[in-house]
């Protein structure tokens, strides 16, 4: 699976939007972009995923660059409960495994 | 979304003993489940892929005789840490896929 690069950490003020970037310059045409987040002492949880078009759900939005070499997870209004490590993962091909990178640790400041 | 449940959530064992962790998919059938290990301040590391009715597939560097995996039914996979030592203390997480991946809440293993 292709590699992703994310900043180690980011901060956001509560109730402000947060844009979490992910670079994936070696993405292949069949790779989906997945985002998961992990709250402290919990297993990861699904946030959103997409292939080419921007995606929205109740948790977040995913903006995918036209060349698909980068994407941005957007939390429209950060809350204290959004403080977590956010992982951007590429998944394609026949394997079912998800391999995690280092992720971005998001701190939300009250 | 789908639910994956792990048990126990926390376990303390003595060095040299074995510990079994269970992972259940509660509302869907999973022919494949995944086991991860996570050390403090680090990311999740995939240990092995558990296959229902057949042998597990281990990632490079993971000792299959130490981390025994059994996937006897479509809703249950177990990970047994055999002859546990303090360096095996970690957060163990299982996962199953139904379109997306769903993760258990994790098991904190402490070996004393």
CSV table of C-alpha atoms in Angstrom, one decimal:
chain,number,residue,atom,x,y,z
A,1,UNK,CA,0.0,0.0,0.0
A,2,UNK,CA,1.2,3.5,-0.8
A,3,UNK,CA,2.7,5.7,2.0
A,4,UNK,CA,1.0,8.7,3.5
A,5,UNK,CA,2.6,11.7,5.2
A,6,UNK,CA,0.9,13.7,8.0
A,7,UNK,CA,2.0,16.4,10.4
A,8,UNK,CA,2.8,14.9,13.8
A,9,UNK,CA,0.6,17.3,15.7
A,10,UNK,CA,-1.9,20.1,15.3
A,11,UNK,CA,-3.9,22.4,17.5
A,12,UNK,CA,-7.2,24.0,17.1
A,13,UNK,CA,-9.4,26.2,19.2
A,14,UNK,CA,-12.8,24.8,20.2
A,15,UNK,CA,-15.7,25.5,17.9
A,16,UNK,CA,-13.4,26.5,15.0
A,17,UNK,CA,-12.8,24.5,11.8
A,18,UNK,CA,-9.8,22.1,11.6
A,19,UNK,CA,-8.1,21.1,8.4
A,20,UNK,CA,-6.0,18.0,8.7
A,21,UNK,CA,-3.7,17.5,5.7
A,22,UNK,CA,-2.4,14.2,4.3
A,23,UNK,CA,0.1,13.8,1.4
A,24,UNK,CA,0.0,10.6,-0.6
A,25,UNK,CA,2.1,11.4,-3.8
A,26,UNK,CA,2.5,7.7,-4.7
A,27,UNK,CA,-1.3,6.9,-4.6
A,28,UNK,CA,-2.4,4.5,-7.3
A,29,UNK,CA,-5.6,4.9,-9.3
A,30,UNK,CA,-7.5,2.3,-7.3
A,31,UNK,CA,-6.5,3.4,-3.8
A,32,UNK,CA,-9.2,4.7,-1.6
A,33,UNK,CA,-8.3,7.4,0.9
A,34,UNK,CA,-9.5,6.4,4.4
A,35,UNK,CA,-9.5,8.4,7.6
A,36,UNK,CA,-9.7,6.9,11.1
A,37,UNK,CA,-9.3,8.5,14.5
A,38,UNK,CA,-8.2,7.1,17.8
A,39,UNK,CA,-9.3,8.6,21.1
A,40,UNK,CA,-7.0,7.9,24.1
A,41,UNK,CA,-7.1,4.3,25.2
A,42,UNK,CA,-9.6,3.2,22.6
A,43,UNK,CA,-9.6,1.4,19.3
A,44,UNK,CA,-9.7,3.5,16.1
A,45,UNK,CA,-13.0,4.5,14.7
A,46,UNK,CA,-14.0,5.2,11.1
A,47,UNK,CA,-14.3,8.8,10.1
A,48,UNK,CA,-14.7,9.0,6.3
A,49,UNK,CA,-13.3,7.7,3.0
A,50,UNK,CA,-13.3,8.7,-0.6
A,51,UNK,CA,-11.8,7.9,-4.0
A,52,UNK,CA,-11.9,11.0,-6.2
A,53,UNK,CA,-14.8,13.3,-5.3
A,54,UNK,CA,-15.1,15.3,-2.1
A,55,UNK,CA,-17.2,13.5,0.5
A,56,UNK,CA,-19.3,14.7,3.4
A,57,UNK,CA,-20.8,12.8,6.4
A,58,UNK,CA,-22.1,13.7,9.8
A,59,UNK,CA,-18.6,13.6,11.3
A,60,UNK,CA,-16.4,15.4,8.7
A,61,UNK,CA,-15.7,16.3,5.1
A,62,UNK,CA,-13.0,15.0,2.9
A,63,UNK,CA,-11.5,17.2,0.3
A,64,UNK,CA,-9.4,15.3,-2.3
A,65,UNK,CA,-7.0,17.2,-4.6
A,66,UNK,CA,-7.7,16.9,-8.3
A,67,UNK,CA,-4.4,15.0,-8.8
A,68,UNK,CA,-5.3,12.8,-5.7
A,69,UNK,CA,-1.8,13.3,-4.3
A,70,UNK,CA,-3.1,15.0,-1.2
A,71,UNK,CA,-6.3,15.2,0.8
A,72,UNK,CA,-7.6,17.2,3.7
A,73,UNK,CA,-9.9,16.0,6.5
A,74,UNK,CA,-12.1,18.9,7.6
A,75,UNK,CA,-13.8,19.0,11.0
A,76,UNK,CA,-16.2,21.9,10.6
A,77,UNK,CA,-16.5,22.8,14.3
A,78,UNK,CA,-13.9,21.2,16.6
A,79,UNK,CA,-15.1,20.1,20.0
A,80,UNK,CA,-13.1,18.8,23.0
A,81,UNK,CA,-14.2,15.3,22.1
A,82,UNK,CA,-12.5,15.6,18.7
A,83,UNK,CA,-9.1,15.5,20.4
A,84,UNK,CA,-7.6,12.3,19.0
A,85,UNK,CA,-4.9,10.9,16.7
A,86,UNK,CA,-6.1,11.1,13.1
A,87,UNK,CA,-4.8,8.5,10.6
A,88,UNK,CA,-4.9,8.8,6.8
A,89,UNK,CA,-4.7,5.4,5.2
A,90,UNK,CA,-4.6,4.4,1.6
A,91,UNK,CA,-6.3,1.1,0.7
A,92,UNK,CA,-6.6,-0.6,-2.6
A,93,UNK,CA,-5.9,-3.8,-4.3
A,94,UNK,CA,-6.9,-7.2,-3.1
A,95,UNK,CA,-5.6,-7.2,0.5
A,96,UNK,CA,-7.9,-6.4,3.4
A,97,UNK,CA,-5.3,-5.1,5.8
A,98,UNK,CA,-5.1,-1.6,7.0
A,99,UNK,CA,-1.6,-0.4,7.7
A,100,UNK,CA,-1.3,2.7,10.0
A,101,UNK,CA,1.2,5.5,9.7
A,102,UNK,CA,2.1,7.9,12.5
A,103,UNK,CA,-1.0,10.0,12.2
A,104,UNK,CA,-1.7,13.6,13.4
A,105,UNK,CA,-2.4,14.2,17.1
A,106,UNK,CA,-5.0,16.9,17.3
A,107,UNK,CA,-5.3,19.0,20.4
A,108,UNK,CA,-8.4,21.1,20.9
A,109,UNK,CA,-8.0,24.1,23.1
A,110,UNK,CA,-11.0,25.2,25.1
B,1,UNK,CA,-22.0,1.0,12.3
B,2,UNK,CA,-20.9,-2.5,12.8
B,3,UNK,CA,-19.7,-3.5,16.3
B,4,UNK,CA,-16.5,-5.4,17.2
B,5,UNK,CA,-16.1,-6.3,20.9
B,6,UNK,CA,-12.9,-7.3,22.7
B,7,UNK,CA,-12.6,-9.0,26.0
B,8,UNK,CA,-11.0,-8.4,28.5
B,9,UNK,CA,-10.4,-4.7,28.3
B,10,UNK,CA,-7.6,-4.9,30.8
B,11,UNK,CA,-5.6,-7.8,32.1
B,12,UNK,CA,-2.6,-8.2,34.4
B,13,UNK,CA,-0.7,-11.4,34.3
B,14,UNK,CA,2.5,-12.9,35.8
B,15,UNK,CA,5.5,-13.4,33.7
B,16,UNK,CA,5.6,-16.8,32.1
B,17,UNK,CA,1.9,-17.3,32.0
B,18,UNK,CA,-0.4,-17.2,29.0
B,19,UNK,CA,-3.2,-14.7,28.3
B,20,UNK,CA,-6.1,-15.1,25.9
B,21,UNK,CA,-7.9,-12.1,24.3
B,22,UNK,CA,-11.2,-12.6,22.5
B,23,UNK,CA,-12.5,-10.5,19.6
B,24,UNK,CA,-16.1,-10.8,18.4
B,25,UNK,CA,-18.0,-9.3,15.6
B,26,UNK,CA,-21.4,-8.7,17.1
B,27,UNK,CA,-23.7,-8.0,14.2
B,28,UNK,CA,-21.9,-9.3,11.1
B,29,UNK,CA,-19.9,-12.3,10.0
B,30,UNK,CA,-16.1,-11.9,9.6
B,31,UNK,CA,-14.1,-14.4,7.7
B,32,UNK,CA,-11.1,-12.3,8.3
B,33,UNK,CA,-10.0,-10.4,11.4
B,34,UNK,CA,-6.9,-8.5,12.2
B,35,UNK,CA,-4.8,-8.2,15.3
B,36,UNK,CA,-2.7,-5.1,16.1
B,37,UNK,CA,-0.4,-4.1,18.9
B,38,UNK,CA,0.3,-0.5,20.0
B,39,UNK,CA,3.0,0.6,22.3
B,40,UNK,CA,2.7,4.0,24.2
B,41,UNK,CA,2.9,7.0,22.0
B,42,UNK,CA,3.3,4.8,18.9
B,43,UNK,CA,1.0,3.9,16.0
B,44,UNK,CA,-0.8,0.6,15.5
B,45,UNK,CA,1.3,-2.2,14.2
B,46,UNK,CA,-0.4,-5.0,12.3
B,47,UNK,CA,0.6,-8.3,13.8
B,48,UNK,CA,-1.4,-10.9,11.9
B,49,UNK,CA,-4.5,-11.6,9.8
B,50,UNK,CA,-6.8,-14.2,11.3
B,51,UNK,CA,-8.6,-16.4,8.8
B,52,UNK,CA,-11.7,-18.4,9.7
B,53,UNK,CA,-11.1,-22.1,9.3
B,54,UNK,CA,-7.5,-21.8,8.3
B,55,UNK,CA,-4.1,-20.6,9.6
B,56,UNK,CA,-3.4,-17.0,10.4
B,57,UNK,CA,-1.0,-15.0,8.3
B,58,UNK,CA,1.6,-13.2,10.4
B,59,UNK,CA,3.5,-10.0,9.6
B,60,UNK,CA,7.2,-10.1,9.3
B,61,UNK,CA,8.9,-10.2,12.6
B,62,UNK,CA,5.9,-11.5,14.6
B,63,UNK,CA,6.5,-14.8,16.3
B,64,UNK,CA,3.6,-17.1,15.4
B,65,UNK,CA,4.4,-19.6,18.3
B,66,UNK,CA,4.3,-16.8,20.8
B,67,UNK,CA,1.1,-15.1,19.5
B,68,UNK,CA,-1.3,-17.9,18.8
B,69,UNK,CA,-4.4,-17.0,16.8
B,70,UNK,CA,-7.5,-19.1,16.5
B,71,UNK,CA,-10.5,-18.1,14.3
B,72,UNK,CA,-12.9,-21.0,14.9
B,73,UNK,CA,-16.1,-19.3,13.9
B,74,UNK,CA,-17.3,-16.4,11.7
B,75,UNK,CA,-17.8,-14.1,14.7
B,76,UNK,CA,-14.9,-15.0,17.0
B,77,UNK,CA,-11.1,-14.8,16.8
B,78,UNK,CA,-8.8,-15.2,19.8
B,79,UNK,CA,-5.2,-14.1,20.4
B,80,UNK,CA,-3.2,-16.0,23.0
B,81,UNK,CA,0.0,-14.4,24.2
B,82,UNK,CA,2.0,-17.4,25.4
B,83,UNK,CA,4.7,-17.3,28.0
B,84,UNK,CA,4.2,-13.6,28.4
B,85,UNK,CA,7.1,-11.4,29.5
B,86,UNK,CA,7.1,-7.7,30.5
B,87,UNK,CA,8.1,-6.6,27.0
B,88,UNK,CA,4.8,-8.1,25.8
B,89,UNK,CA,2.9,-5.4,27.8
B,90,UNK,CA,1.0,-3.4,25.3
B,91,UNK,CA,-2.4,-2.4,23.9
B,92,UNK,CA,-3.8,-5.1,21.7
B,93,UNK,CA,-6.5,-4.2,19.2
B,94,UNK,CA,-8.6,-6.4,16.9
B,95,UNK,CA,-10.4,-5.4,13.8
B,96,UNK,CA,-12.9,-6.8,11.3
B,97,UNK,CA,-14.1,-5.4,8.0
B,98,UNK,CA,-17.6,-4.9,6.7
B,99,UNK,CA,-16.9,-2.5,3.9
B,100,UNK,CA,-15.0,-0.3,6.3
B,101,UNK,CA,-12.8,-1.6,9.2
B,102,UNK,CA,-14.3,-1.7,12.6
B,103,UNK,CA,-12.1,-1.9,15.7
B,104,UNK,CA,-12.5,-3.4,19.1
B,105,UNK,CA,-12.0,-1.2,22.2
B,106,UNK,CA,-8.6,-2.7,22.8
B,107,UNK,CA,-7.1,-4.8,25.6
B,108,UNK,CA,-4.4,-3.4,27.9
B,109,UNK,CA,-2.1,-6.2,28.8
B,110,UNK,CA,0.4,-5.7,31.7
B,111,UNK,CA,2.8,-8.5,32.4
B,112,UNK,CA,4.4,-8.3,35.9
